[in-house]
Amino acid sequence: MRAVPPAGPDALQGARRRHRLQERGQWGNKLEFMMTVAGAIIGLGNVWRFPYLCYKNGGGAFFIPYVVFLFTCGIPLFLLETALGQFTSQGGITCWRSICPLFEGMGYASQLIVFYGAITYIIILAWSFFYLFSSFSPELPWASCGNYWNTAACVDFDKRSEMSNWTVPPNVEREVLLNISGGIEEPGSVRWELALCLLLSWTICYFCVWKGVRSTGKASYFTATFPYVMLVVLLVRGVTLPGALDGIVFYLYPNPSRLADPQVWMDAGTQIFYSYAICLGYLTSLGSYNKYNNDCYKDSFYLCLLNSGTSFVAGFAIFSVLGFMAREQGVDISQVAQSGPGLAFIAYPRAVAKMPVPQLWAVCFFIMIILLGIDSQVRLPLMTSVTDMFPTLIRRGYRRELLLLLLCSVCFLLGLLLVTQGGLYLLQLFDHYVCSGATLLFLSICQSICIGWVYGADRFYGNIENMIGYRPRALVKYCWLYLIPVICTGTFIFSLVRHTPLKFNKSYSYPGWAYALGWFLAVSSLSLIPLTMLYKVARAQGTLCQVGTSCCGQRGCSEQDAAHIGTCWDTLGQNGTQWVMLGHAGTQWDTLGHSGTRWAPLRKQRAARGDCDG
């Protein structure tokens, strides 16, 4: 029997390449991080939700509760999540495992909400592509009644002067809003043109994320900046229209008496959480690709101001056009002002139809909506969280790209339910119950308790100081400890007490089983927090004190070690040995020696420390 010759250097190098983990990656520069985060947090809510809430809740007076929530909840939570990701260099799930394993369920809950949002939010992109393609027709389809879907109830804009205080009939709105059915009980058929637009949307999102932080960072240079170009163009055009001043006054005229209404404060708080992408793992995952010494404190402050400033400016662009539309129709602005999809796909397109060269302004508007949607839809945080949970399994070869393809395909197939004739009813059900302010408020309470009281606000302040070289203002710490839990708890309870059954278009009432489905979807995410706590405690070994210590992350690192947590060292020794250290609680060593032997003392080290996972 012939002896097998020893493997040569080329064979050993090939084995090392096959077993080597791909790098987790970092932002190419600070601008990539700022652009990507700005694109993620500045979305459709800034354009179609904030201006409507402002006029609805007292005009300029609405800025008082908005600013209060901004500085007491928005900026502190924004900093908390960004700094947490930068400190641990982990995604939205494993970061909590590193800091406080008992609260790991917050990561699972937030990522499940992100998954729900991936299915539903992208439908807005599909509609936007559909309207964008329709804008290239010689006559805008929604500008007249000469279309095949119109009924006898349709009225041309040119005949508005013959009717006093004319408004759009509800059934015409339903025609314009993608020909929806009479209720959620009538799903109807899949609209193939919307399905193709949905496929296009997912294809774009896939290629924005497929190379991880590298492709996302490069794409953000265009997707995060071009919407501002479109916004400025629409703003300049809007303020030059007749009736624009009436719309702006309607948008900003203060009504201080509205401040006595608790609903105004509820809307202000909900808008902060809605538009800042708080508690969804976005900021944690995006911050995890920062360099360890990046000044995340100043970044958070500037990004929050940019977000709110964009919302404020967008109000001028929207209400100047609505003021023009109200004057053209001879009606009050309140009759044309809408929020959400009604603004993007009914009110604003119809106003654009009355401008000179309407196709140009329609294309500009829908390009802006598409780019805002793409930035918010890019699900890098979801992929980051899953990859960080199974790095040795996913970060090899093309496994990550294949996993992303599988995720996009599953979301596309599930999204087909939402492009049926009854899909809008299901979409609003998801938006109201799953991605609502109540779920985000509950997660905010849990986050502030975890960092402020369990892990320790002073301890986390020390971690931030190790990263940026100075301590943030003490007000932020007191917000984590006191203001956020109190304000969010009060707002959360108020939202439950004042809860009213969801209605579509202010007229259609959902059947009982639909409300039950909505509550089930909401509870399915939040229930992961207590369930994970019970699992961690049940798996832990030792006395009650030892269980509490290990599950609450009290065996932390020293001040010297803290400066290195989350930093990745790749050290190649003389013998070809490679060490990769990731995180603190989930420290992992992958060592490749002369013979290609891999060993991982992760579980032994964690068991010796008494961590919950054993």
mmCIF file of C-alpha atoms in Angstrom, residues 47-402:
data_model
loop_
_atom_site.group_PDB
_atom_site.id
_atom_site.type_symbol
_atom_site.label_atom_id
_atom_site.label_comp_id
_atom_site.label_asym_id
_atom_site.label_seq_id
_atom_site.Cartn_x
_atom_site.Cartn_y
_atom_site.Cartn_z
ATOM 1 C CA VAL A 47 -43.196 63.239 4.124
ATOM 2 C CA TRP A 48 -46.701 61.895 4.542
ATOM 3 C CA ARG A 49 -47.224 61.591 8.311
ATOM 4 C CA PHE A 50 -45.518 64.452 10.152
ATOM 5 C CA PRO A 51 -47.107 67.341 8.167
ATOM 6 C CA TYR A 52 -50.559 65.819 8.616
ATOM 7 C CA LEU A 53 -50.076 65.355 12.372
ATOM 8 C CA CYS A 54 -48.815 68.918 12.653
ATOM 9 C CA TYR A 55 -51.900 70.528 11.122
ATOM 10 C CA LYS A 56 -54.233 68.061 12.875
ATOM 11 C CA ASN A 57 -52.810 68.739 16.345
ATOM 12 C CA GLY A 58 -52.628 72.507 16.539
ATOM 13 C CA GLY A 59 -50.202 73.574 13.821
ATOM 14 C CA GLY A 60 -47.153 75.258 15.298
ATOM 15 C CA ALA A 61 -48.261 74.326 18.826
ATOM 16 C CA PHE A 62 -47.584 70.680 17.961
ATOM 17 C CA PHE A 63 -43.860 71.413 17.978
ATOM 18 C CA ILE A 64 -43.932 71.794 21.782
ATOM 19 C CA PRO A 65 -44.781 68.150 22.596
ATOM 20 C CA TYR A 66 -42.723 67.019 19.606
ATOM 21 C CA VAL A 67 -39.565 68.739 20.896
ATOM 22 C CA VAL A 68 -40.210 67.447 24.433
ATOM 23 C CA PHE A 69 -40.339 63.857 23.188
ATOM 24 C CA LEU A 70 -37.367 64.474 20.902
ATOM 25 C CA PHE A 71 -34.981 65.472 23.715
ATOM 26 C CA THR A 72 -36.329 63.208 26.465
ATOM 27 C CA CYS A 73 -36.880 60.011 24.451
ATOM 28 C CA GLY A 74 -35.764 60.310 20.837
ATOM 29 C CA ILE A 75 -32.127 61.391 21.117
ATOM 30 C CA PRO A 76 -31.328 59.347 24.300
ATOM 31 C CA LEU A 77 -32.717 56.125 22.806
ATOM 32 C CA PHE A 78 -31.044 56.857 19.475
ATOM 33 C CA LEU A 79 -27.696 57.191 21.267
ATOM 34 C CA LEU A 80 -28.357 54.095 23.383
ATOM 35 C CA GLU A 81 -28.897 51.835 20.384
ATOM 36 C CA THR A 82 -26.120 53.295 18.235
ATOM 37 C CA ALA A 83 -23.582 53.131 21.064
ATOM 38 C CA LEU A 84 -24.663 49.600 21.975
ATOM 39 C CA GLY A 85 -24.006 48.378 18.446
ATOM 40 C CA GLN A 86 -20.667 50.176 18.232
ATOM 41 C CA PHE A 87 -19.556 48.893 21.650
ATOM 42 C CA THR A 88 -20.399 45.228 21.039
ATOM 43 C CA SER A 89 -19.892 45.098 17.248
ATOM 44 C CA GLN A 90 -22.947 42.848 17.198
ATOM 45 C CA GLY A 91 -26.376 42.944 15.568
ATOM 46 C CA GLY A 92 -29.790 43.503 17.094
ATOM 47 C CA ILE A 93 -29.957 40.109 18.878
ATOM 48 C CA THR A 94 -26.446 39.155 19.957
ATOM 49 C CA CYS A 95 -25.764 42.648 21.329
ATOM 50 C CA TRP A 96 -28.307 42.012 24.102
ATOM 51 C CA ARG A 97 -26.850 38.545 24.668
ATOM 52 C CA SER A 98 -23.483 40.209 25.275
ATOM 53 C CA ILE A 99 -24.779 42.973 27.527
ATOM 54 C CA CYS A 100 -27.590 41.267 29.427
ATOM 55 C CA PRO A 101 -28.627 37.739 28.345
ATOM 56 C CA LEU A 102 -31.883 37.963 30.292
ATOM 57 C CA PHE A 103 -33.147 40.624 27.859
ATOM 58 C CA GLU A 104 -32.087 38.830 24.692
ATOM 59 C CA GLY A 105 -35.770 38.458 23.842
ATOM 60 C CA MET A 106 -35.880 42.171 22.954
ATOM 61 C CA GLY A 107 -33.653 41.365 20.010
ATOM 62 C CA TYR A 108 -35.901 38.563 18.809
ATOM 63 C CA ALA A 109 -38.997 40.753 19.224
ATOM 64 C CA SER A 110 -37.522 43.662 17.276
ATOM 65 C CA GLN A 111 -36.310 41.444 14.438
ATOM 66 C CA LEU A 112 -39.700 39.770 14.129
ATOM 67 C CA ILE A 113 -41.252 43.235 13.802
ATOM 68 C CA VAL A 114 -38.630 44.068 11.164
ATOM 69 C CA PHE A 115 -39.559 40.874 9.301
ATOM 70 C CA TYR A 116 -43.242 41.833 9.373
ATOM 71 C CA GLY A 117 -42.290 45.291 8.173
ATOM 72 C CA ALA A 118 -40.212 43.844 5.335
ATOM 73 C CA ILE A 119 -43.322 42.151 3.987
ATOM 74 C CA THR A 120 -45.636 45.139 4.311
ATOM 75 C CA TYR A 121 -43.553 48.293 3.897
ATOM 76 C CA ILE A 122 -42.247 47.313 0.474
ATOM 77 C CA ILE A 123 -45.812 47.331 -0.878
ATOM 78 C CA ILE A 124 -45.553 51.126 -0.833
ATOM 79 C CA LEU A 125 -42.569 50.777 -3.160
ATOM 80 C CA ALA A 126 -44.591 48.572 -5.499
ATOM 81 C CA TRP A 127 -47.368 51.178 -5.652
ATOM 82 C CA SER A 128 -44.811 53.930 -6.212
ATOM 83 C CA PHE A 129 -43.253 52.092 -9.149
ATOM 84 C CA PHE A 130 -46.732 51.492 -10.551
ATOM 85 C CA TYR A 131 -47.584 55.198 -10.334
ATOM 86 C CA LEU A 132 -44.142 56.182 -11.643
ATOM 87 C CA PHE A 133 -44.570 54.096 -14.783
ATOM 88 C CA SER A 134 -48.101 55.472 -15.200
ATOM 89 C CA SER A 135 -46.692 59.013 -15.040
ATOM 90 C CA PHE A 136 -45.039 58.574 -18.445
ATOM 91 C CA SER A 137 -48.395 58.350 -20.226
ATOM 92 C CA PRO A 138 -49.539 61.294 -22.408
ATOM 93 C CA GLU A 139 -52.278 62.018 -19.846
ATOM 94 C CA LEU A 140 -51.985 61.122 -16.172
ATOM 95 C CA PRO A 141 -54.471 58.280 -15.541
ATOM 96 C CA TRP A 142 -55.824 59.858 -12.354
ATOM 97 C CA ALA A 143 -56.400 63.264 -13.963
ATOM 98 C CA SER A 144 -59.580 62.377 -15.855
ATOM 99 C CA CYS A 145 -62.490 59.956 -16.042
ATOM 100 C CA GLY A 146 -61.557 58.476 -19.414
ATOM 101 C CA ASN A 147 -60.099 55.278 -17.993
ATOM 102 C CA TYR A 148 -61.555 51.792 -18.255
ATOM 103 C CA TRP A 149 -61.979 51.455 -14.500
ATOM 104 C CA ASN A 150 -63.939 54.683 -13.954
ATOM 105 C CA THR A 151 -67.631 54.584 -13.061
ATOM 106 C CA ALA A 152 -70.457 57.084 -13.468
ATOM 107 C CA ALA A 153 -69.554 58.567 -10.065
ATOM 108 C CA CYS A 154 -66.255 59.904 -11.392
ATOM 109 C CA VAL A 155 -66.034 63.687 -11.948
ATOM 110 C CA ASP A 156 -63.378 65.394 -14.071
ATOM 111 C CA PHE A 157 -61.310 68.114 -12.417
ATOM 112 C CA ASP A 158 -62.254 70.507 -15.187
ATOM 113 C CA LYS A 159 -65.920 70.309 -14.110
ATOM 114 C CA ARG A 160 -65.238 71.185 -10.491
ATOM 115 C CA SER A 161 -66.488 74.761 -10.965
ATOM 116 C CA GLU A 162 -69.955 73.442 -11.793
ATOM 117 C CA MET A 163 -70.232 71.838 -8.365
ATOM 118 C CA SER A 164 -70.221 73.584 -5.009
ATOM 119 C CA ASN A 165 -67.835 72.226 -2.370
ATOM 120 C CA TRP A 166 -67.225 69.125 -4.459
ATOM 121 C CA THR A 167 -65.135 66.363 -2.879
ATOM 122 C CA VAL A 168 -63.888 63.052 -4.151
ATOM 123 C CA PRO A 169 -66.495 60.305 -3.648
ATOM 124 C CA PRO A 170 -65.304 57.325 -1.567
ATOM 125 C CA ASN A 171 -65.782 54.835 -4.400
ATOM 126 C CA VAL A 172 -63.617 56.964 -6.694
ATOM 127 C CA GLU A 173 -60.879 56.914 -4.047
ATOM 128 C CA ARG A 174 -61.089 53.154 -4.090
ATOM 129 C CA GLU A 175 -60.713 53.154 -7.855
ATOM 130 C CA VAL A 176 -57.634 55.343 -7.691
ATOM 131 C CA LEU A 177 -56.233 53.380 -4.755
ATOM 132 C CA LEU A 178 -55.444 50.407 -6.944
ATOM 133 C CA ASN A 179 -58.983 49.156 -7.435
ATOM 134 C CA ILE A 180 -59.444 47.621 -3.985
ATOM 135 C CA SER A 181 -62.276 45.269 -3.097
ATOM 136 C CA GLY A 182 -65.161 45.843 -0.723
ATOM 137 C CA GLY A 183 -63.450 44.364 2.337
ATOM 138 C CA ILE A 184 -60.827 42.045 3.758
ATOM 139 C CA GLU A 185 -63.296 39.180 3.287
ATOM 140 C CA GLU A 186 -62.960 39.690 -0.483
ATOM 141 C CA PRO A 187 -59.258 39.233 -1.282
ATOM 142 C CA GLY A 188 -59.881 39.085 -5.013
ATOM 143 C CA SER A 189 -57.133 38.221 -7.466
ATOM 144 C CA VAL A 190 -53.475 39.183 -7.555
ATOM 145 C CA ARG A 191 -52.867 42.253 -9.694
ATOM 146 C CA TRP A 192 -50.064 41.155 -11.994
ATOM 147 C CA GLU A 193 -48.817 44.686 -12.674
ATOM 148 C CA LEU A 194 -48.357 45.278 -8.942
ATOM 149 C CA ALA A 195 -46.774 41.846 -8.519
ATOM 150 C CA LEU A 196 -44.165 42.742 -11.148
ATOM 151 C CA CYS A 197 -43.506 46.057 -9.393
ATOM 152 C CA LEU A 198 -43.128 44.141 -6.129
ATOM 153 C CA LEU A 199 -40.603 41.805 -7.764
ATOM 154 C CA LEU A 200 -38.675 44.818 -9.066
ATOM 155 C CA SER A 201 -38.630 46.344 -5.576
ATOM 156 C CA TRP A 202 -37.245 43.182 -3.973
ATOM 157 C CA THR A 203 -34.630 42.819 -6.721
ATOM 158 C CA ILE A 204 -33.332 46.327 -6.050
ATOM 159 C CA CYS A 205 -33.273 45.734 -2.293
ATOM 160 C CA TYR A 206 -31.389 42.455 -2.777
ATOM 161 C CA PHE A 207 -28.561 44.063 -4.717
ATOM 162 C CA CYS A 208 -28.355 46.915 -2.195
ATOM 163 C CA VAL A 209 -27.621 44.407 0.588
ATOM 164 C CA TRP A 210 -26.045 41.364 -1.101
ATOM 165 C CA LYS A 211 -22.444 42.401 -0.352
ATOM 166 C CA GLY A 212 -23.285 43.532 3.141
ATOM 167 C CA VAL A 213 -22.050 46.805 4.512
ATOM 168 C CA ARG A 214 -19.914 47.470 1.430
ATOM 169 C CA SER A 215 -22.780 47.548 -1.069
ATOM 170 C CA THR A 216 -25.169 49.253 1.355
ATOM 171 C CA GLY A 217 -22.708 52.035 2.112
ATOM 172 C CA LYS A 218 -21.997 52.731 -1.549
ATOM 173 C CA ALA A 219 -25.687 52.695 -2.509
ATOM 174 C CA SER A 220 -26.504 55.192 0.247
ATOM 175 C CA TYR A 221 -24.522 57.935 -1.504
ATOM 176 C CA PHE A 222 -27.304 58.119 -4.086
ATOM 177 C CA THR A 223 -30.389 56.826 -2.274
ATOM 178 C CA ALA A 224 -29.890 59.102 0.751
ATOM 179 C CA THR A 225 -29.049 62.322 -1.089
ATOM 180 C CA PHE A 226 -31.188 62.335 -4.232
ATOM 181 C CA PRO A 227 -34.498 62.498 -2.300
ATOM 182 C CA TYR A 228 -33.328 65.861 -0.953
ATOM 183 C CA VAL A 229 -32.815 67.097 -4.504
ATOM 184 C CA MET A 230 -36.361 66.054 -5.369
ATOM 185 C CA LEU A 231 -37.695 67.578 -2.139
ATOM 186 C CA VAL A 232 -36.063 70.932 -2.915
ATOM 187 C CA VAL A 233 -37.432 70.848 -6.477
ATOM 188 C CA LEU A 234 -40.951 70.115 -5.243
ATOM 189 C CA LEU A 235 -40.631 72.740 -2.495
ATOM 190 C CA VAL A 236 -39.588 75.483 -4.916
ATOM 191 C CA ARG A 237 -42.369 74.519 -7.294
ATOM 192 C CA GLY A 238 -44.934 74.297 -4.506
ATOM 193 C CA VAL A 239 -44.335 77.698 -2.918
ATOM 194 C CA THR A 240 -44.683 79.415 -6.304
ATOM 195 C CA LEU A 241 -48.202 78.056 -6.901
ATOM 196 C CA PRO A 242 -51.320 80.166 -6.246
ATOM 197 C CA GLY A 243 -52.833 79.255 -2.893
ATOM 198 C CA ALA A 244 -49.522 77.952 -1.514
ATOM 199 C CA LEU A 245 -49.505 80.518 1.305
ATOM 200 C CA ASP A 246 -52.945 79.367 2.445
ATOM 201 C CA GLY A 247 -51.654 75.816 2.725
ATOM 202 C CA ILE A 248 -48.544 76.858 4.669
ATOM 203 C CA VAL A 249 -50.615 78.945 7.105
ATOM 204 C CA PHE A 250 -52.954 75.999 7.571
ATOM 205 C CA TYR A 251 -49.894 73.835 8.287
ATOM 206 C CA LEU A 252 -48.264 76.108 10.872
ATOM 207 C CA TYR A 253 -50.992 78.293 12.410
ATOM 208 C CA PRO A 254 -50.739 77.603 16.159
ATOM 209 C CA ASN A 255 -53.713 76.534 18.226
ATOM 210 C CA PRO A 256 -52.405 76.336 21.826
ATOM 211 C CA SER A 257 -55.703 74.981 23.161
ATOM 212 C CA ARG A 258 -54.917 71.647 21.468
ATOM 213 C CA LEU A 259 -52.082 71.082 23.949
ATOM 214 C CA ALA A 260 -54.669 70.189 26.594
ATOM 215 C CA ASP A 261 -55.669 67.138 24.551
ATOM 216 C CA PRO A 262 -53.651 64.034 25.601
ATOM 217 C CA GLN A 263 -54.009 62.652 22.086
ATOM 218 C CA VAL A 264 -51.751 65.438 20.806
ATOM 219 C CA TRP A 265 -48.957 64.281 23.110
ATOM 220 C CA MET A 266 -49.610 60.690 22.136
ATOM 221 C CA ASP A 267 -49.246 61.561 18.455
ATOM 222 C CA ALA A 268 -46.015 63.466 19.116
ATOM 223 C CA GLY A 269 -44.446 60.544 20.975
ATOM 224 C CA THR A 270 -45.591 58.010 18.414
ATOM 225 C CA GLN A 271 -44.148 60.087 15.574
ATOM 226 C CA ILE A 272 -40.739 60.214 17.276
ATOM 227 C CA PHE A 273 -40.593 56.429 17.602
ATOM 228 C CA TYR A 274 -42.076 55.917 14.143
ATOM 229 C CA SER A 275 -39.639 58.155 12.278
ATOM 230 C CA TYR A 276 -36.427 57.482 14.237
ATOM 231 C CA ALA A 277 -36.443 53.672 13.683
ATOM 232 C CA ILE A 278 -36.072 53.202 17.435
ATOM 233 C CA CYS A 279 -36.328 49.710 18.963
ATOM 234 C CA LEU A 280 -36.113 47.924 15.610
ATOM 235 C CA GLY A 281 -32.428 46.991 15.682
ATOM 236 C CA TYR A 282 -31.619 49.333 12.794
ATOM 237 C CA LEU A 283 -29.390 51.666 14.768
ATOM 238 C CA THR A 284 -27.711 48.842 16.676
ATOM 239 C CA SER A 285 -26.852 46.910 13.518
ATOM 240 C CA LEU A 286 -25.701 49.951 11.553
ATOM 241 C CA GLY A 287 -23.678 51.206 14.517
ATOM 242 C CA SER A 288 -21.980 47.813 14.861
ATOM 243 C CA TYR A 289 -20.038 48.461 11.636
ATOM 244 C CA ASN A 290 -18.462 51.629 13.061
ATOM 245 C CA LYS A 291 -14.878 51.868 14.187
ATOM 246 C CA TYR A 292 -14.623 51.478 17.932
ATOM 247 C CA ASN A 293 -13.529 55.086 18.555
ATOM 248 C CA ASN A 294 -16.188 56.715 16.376
ATOM 249 C CA ASP A 295 -17.936 59.626 18.111
ATOM 250 C CA CYS A 296 -21.426 58.108 18.127
ATOM 251 C CA TYR A 297 -22.653 60.752 20.600
ATOM 252 C CA LYS A 298 -22.314 63.661 18.172
ATOM 253 C CA ASP A 299 -23.455 61.499 15.271
ATOM 254 C CA SER A 300 -26.690 60.669 17.067
ATOM 255 C CA PHE A 301 -27.412 64.313 17.852
ATOM 256 C CA TYR A 302 -26.796 65.514 14.292
ATOM 257 C CA LEU A 303 -28.786 62.682 12.697
ATOM 258 C CA CYS A 304 -31.778 63.350 14.949
ATOM 259 C CA LEU A 305 -31.756 67.038 14.061
ATOM 260 C CA LEU A 306 -31.486 66.153 10.360
ATOM 261 C CA ASN A 307 -34.481 63.840 10.660
ATOM 262 C CA SER A 308 -36.705 66.395 12.379
ATOM 263 C CA GLY A 309 -35.551 69.183 10.079
ATOM 264 C CA THR A 310 -36.473 67.104 7.041
ATOM 265 C CA SER A 311 -39.946 66.503 8.447
ATOM 266 C CA PHE A 312 -40.417 70.231 9.013
ATOM 267 C CA VAL A 313 -39.293 71.216 5.494
ATOM 268 C CA ALA A 314 -41.363 68.446 3.904
ATOM 269 C CA GLY A 315 -44.447 70.033 5.452
ATOM 270 C CA PHE A 316 -43.906 73.170 3.359
ATOM 271 C CA ALA A 317 -43.542 71.129 0.165
ATOM 272 C CA ILE A 318 -46.694 69.114 0.859
ATOM 273 C CA PHE A 319 -49.050 71.797 2.186
ATOM 274 C CA SER A 320 -48.102 74.400 -0.400
ATOM 275 C CA VAL A 321 -49.342 71.978 -3.074
ATOM 276 C CA LEU A 322 -52.437 71.066 -1.034
ATOM 277 C CA GLY A 323 -53.215 74.779 -0.675
ATOM 278 C CA PHE A 324 -53.033 75.100 -4.447
ATOM 279 C CA MET A 325 -55.316 72.074 -4.857
ATOM 280 C CA ALA A 326 -57.862 73.474 -2.389
ATOM 281 C CA ARG A 327 -57.996 76.797 -4.249
ATOM 282 C CA GLU A 328 -58.389 75.050 -7.601
ATOM 283 C CA GLN A 329 -61.305 72.984 -6.288
ATOM 284 C CA GLY A 330 -62.823 75.806 -4.249
ATOM 285 C CA VAL A 331 -62.869 73.778 -1.016
ATOM 286 C CA ASP A 332 -61.303 74.040 2.425
ATOM 287 C CA ILE A 333 -57.811 72.594 2.832
ATOM 288 C CA SER A 334 -59.053 70.217 5.516
ATOM 289 C CA GLN A 335 -61.041 68.400 2.818
ATOM 290 C CA VAL A 336 -57.951 67.615 0.739
ATOM 291 C CA ALA A 337 -55.377 67.100 3.518
ATOM 292 C CA GLN A 338 -54.711 63.415 4.138
ATOM 293 C CA SER A 339 -52.101 61.223 5.768
ATOM 294 C CA GLY A 340 -50.287 58.079 4.682
ATOM 295 C CA PRO A 341 -51.017 56.397 1.334
ATOM 296 C CA GLY A 342 -54.011 58.679 0.821
ATOM 297 C CA LEU A 343 -51.637 61.635 0.562
ATOM 298 C CA ALA A 344 -49.079 59.914 -1.670
ATOM 299 C CA PHE A 345 -51.481 58.161 -4.026
ATOM 300 C CA ILE A 346 -54.604 60.362 -4.041
ATOM 301 C CA ALA A 347 -54.215 63.946 -2.839
ATOM 302 C CA TYR A 348 -50.732 64.848 -4.085
ATOM 303 C CA PRO A 349 -50.993 63.141 -7.517
ATOM 304 C CA ARG A 350 -54.296 64.916 -8.166
ATOM 305 C CA ALA A 351 -52.748 68.234 -7.211
ATOM 306 C CA VAL A 352 -49.818 67.551 -9.526
ATOM 307 C CA ALA A 353 -52.270 66.834 -12.351
ATOM 308 C CA LYS A 354 -53.335 70.514 -12.300
ATOM 309 C CA MET A 355 -49.799 71.850 -12.729
ATOM 310 C CA PRO A 356 -48.181 72.677 -16.062
ATOM 311 C CA VAL A 357 -46.224 69.677 -17.383
ATOM 312 C CA PRO A 358 -47.806 67.382 -14.775
ATOM 313 C CA GLN A 359 -45.838 64.315 -15.905
ATOM 314 C CA LEU A 360 -42.559 65.963 -14.870
ATOM 315 C CA TRP A 361 -43.711 66.755 -11.339
ATOM 316 C CA ALA A 362 -45.353 63.360 -10.931
ATOM 317 C CA VAL A 363 -42.102 61.629 -11.908
ATOM 318 C CA CYS A 364 -40.118 63.783 -9.464
ATOM 319 C CA PHE A 365 -42.547 63.057 -6.646
ATOM 320 C CA PHE A 366 -42.637 59.294 -7.110
ATOM 321 C CA ILE A 367 -38.871 59.034 -7.560
ATOM 322 C CA MET A 368 -38.545 60.751 -4.193
ATOM 323 C CA ILE A 369 -41.055 58.332 -2.629
ATOM 324 C CA ILE A 370 -39.239 55.326 -4.140
ATOM 325 C CA LEU A 371 -35.802 56.379 -2.922
ATOM 326 C CA LEU A 372 -37.115 57.153 0.554
ATOM 327 C CA GLY A 373 -38.753 53.743 0.595
ATOM 328 C CA ILE A 374 -35.692 51.857 -0.657
ATOM 329 C CA ASP A 375 -33.464 53.319 2.061
ATOM 330 C CA SER A 376 -35.935 52.351 4.756
ATOM 331 C CA GLN A 377 -36.663 48.956 3.183
ATOM 332 C CA VAL A 378 -33.044 47.782 2.925
ATOM 333 C CA ARG A 379 -33.033 45.033 5.558
ATOM 334 C CA LEU A 380 -29.335 45.014 6.444
ATOM 335 C CA PRO A 381 -30.178 44.895 10.198
ATOM 336 C CA LEU A 382 -32.147 41.668 9.791
ATOM 337 C CA MET A 383 -29.324 40.003 7.876
ATOM 338 C CA THR A 384 -26.775 41.352 10.349
ATOM 339 C CA SER A 385 -28.655 39.906 13.309
ATOM 340 C CA VAL A 386 -29.035 36.458 11.733
ATOM 341 C CA THR A 387 -25.423 36.366 10.535
ATOM 342 C CA ASP A 388 -24.054 37.371 13.944
ATOM 343 C CA MET A 389 -26.017 34.554 15.562
ATOM 344 C CA PHE A 390 -24.430 31.935 13.285
ATOM 345 C CA PRO A 391 -21.163 33.472 12.021
ATOM 346 C CA THR A 392 -19.301 30.199 11.439
ATOM 347 C CA LEU A 393 -22.234 28.817 9.473
ATOM 348 C CA ILE A 394 -23.158 31.808 7.294
ATOM 349 C CA ARG A 395 -19.980 33.823 6.730
ATOM 350 C CA ARG A 396 -18.411 31.265 4.387
ATOM 351 C CA GLY A 397 -18.405 31.234 0.605
ATOM 352 C CA TYR A 398 -21.699 32.418 -0.850
ATOM 353 C CA ARG A 399 -23.877 31.253 2.017
ATOM 354 C CA ARG A 400 -24.761 34.784 3.067
ATOM 355 C CA GLU A 401 -25.880 35.750 -0.440
ATOM 356 C CA LEU A 402 -27.967 32.572 -0.697
#
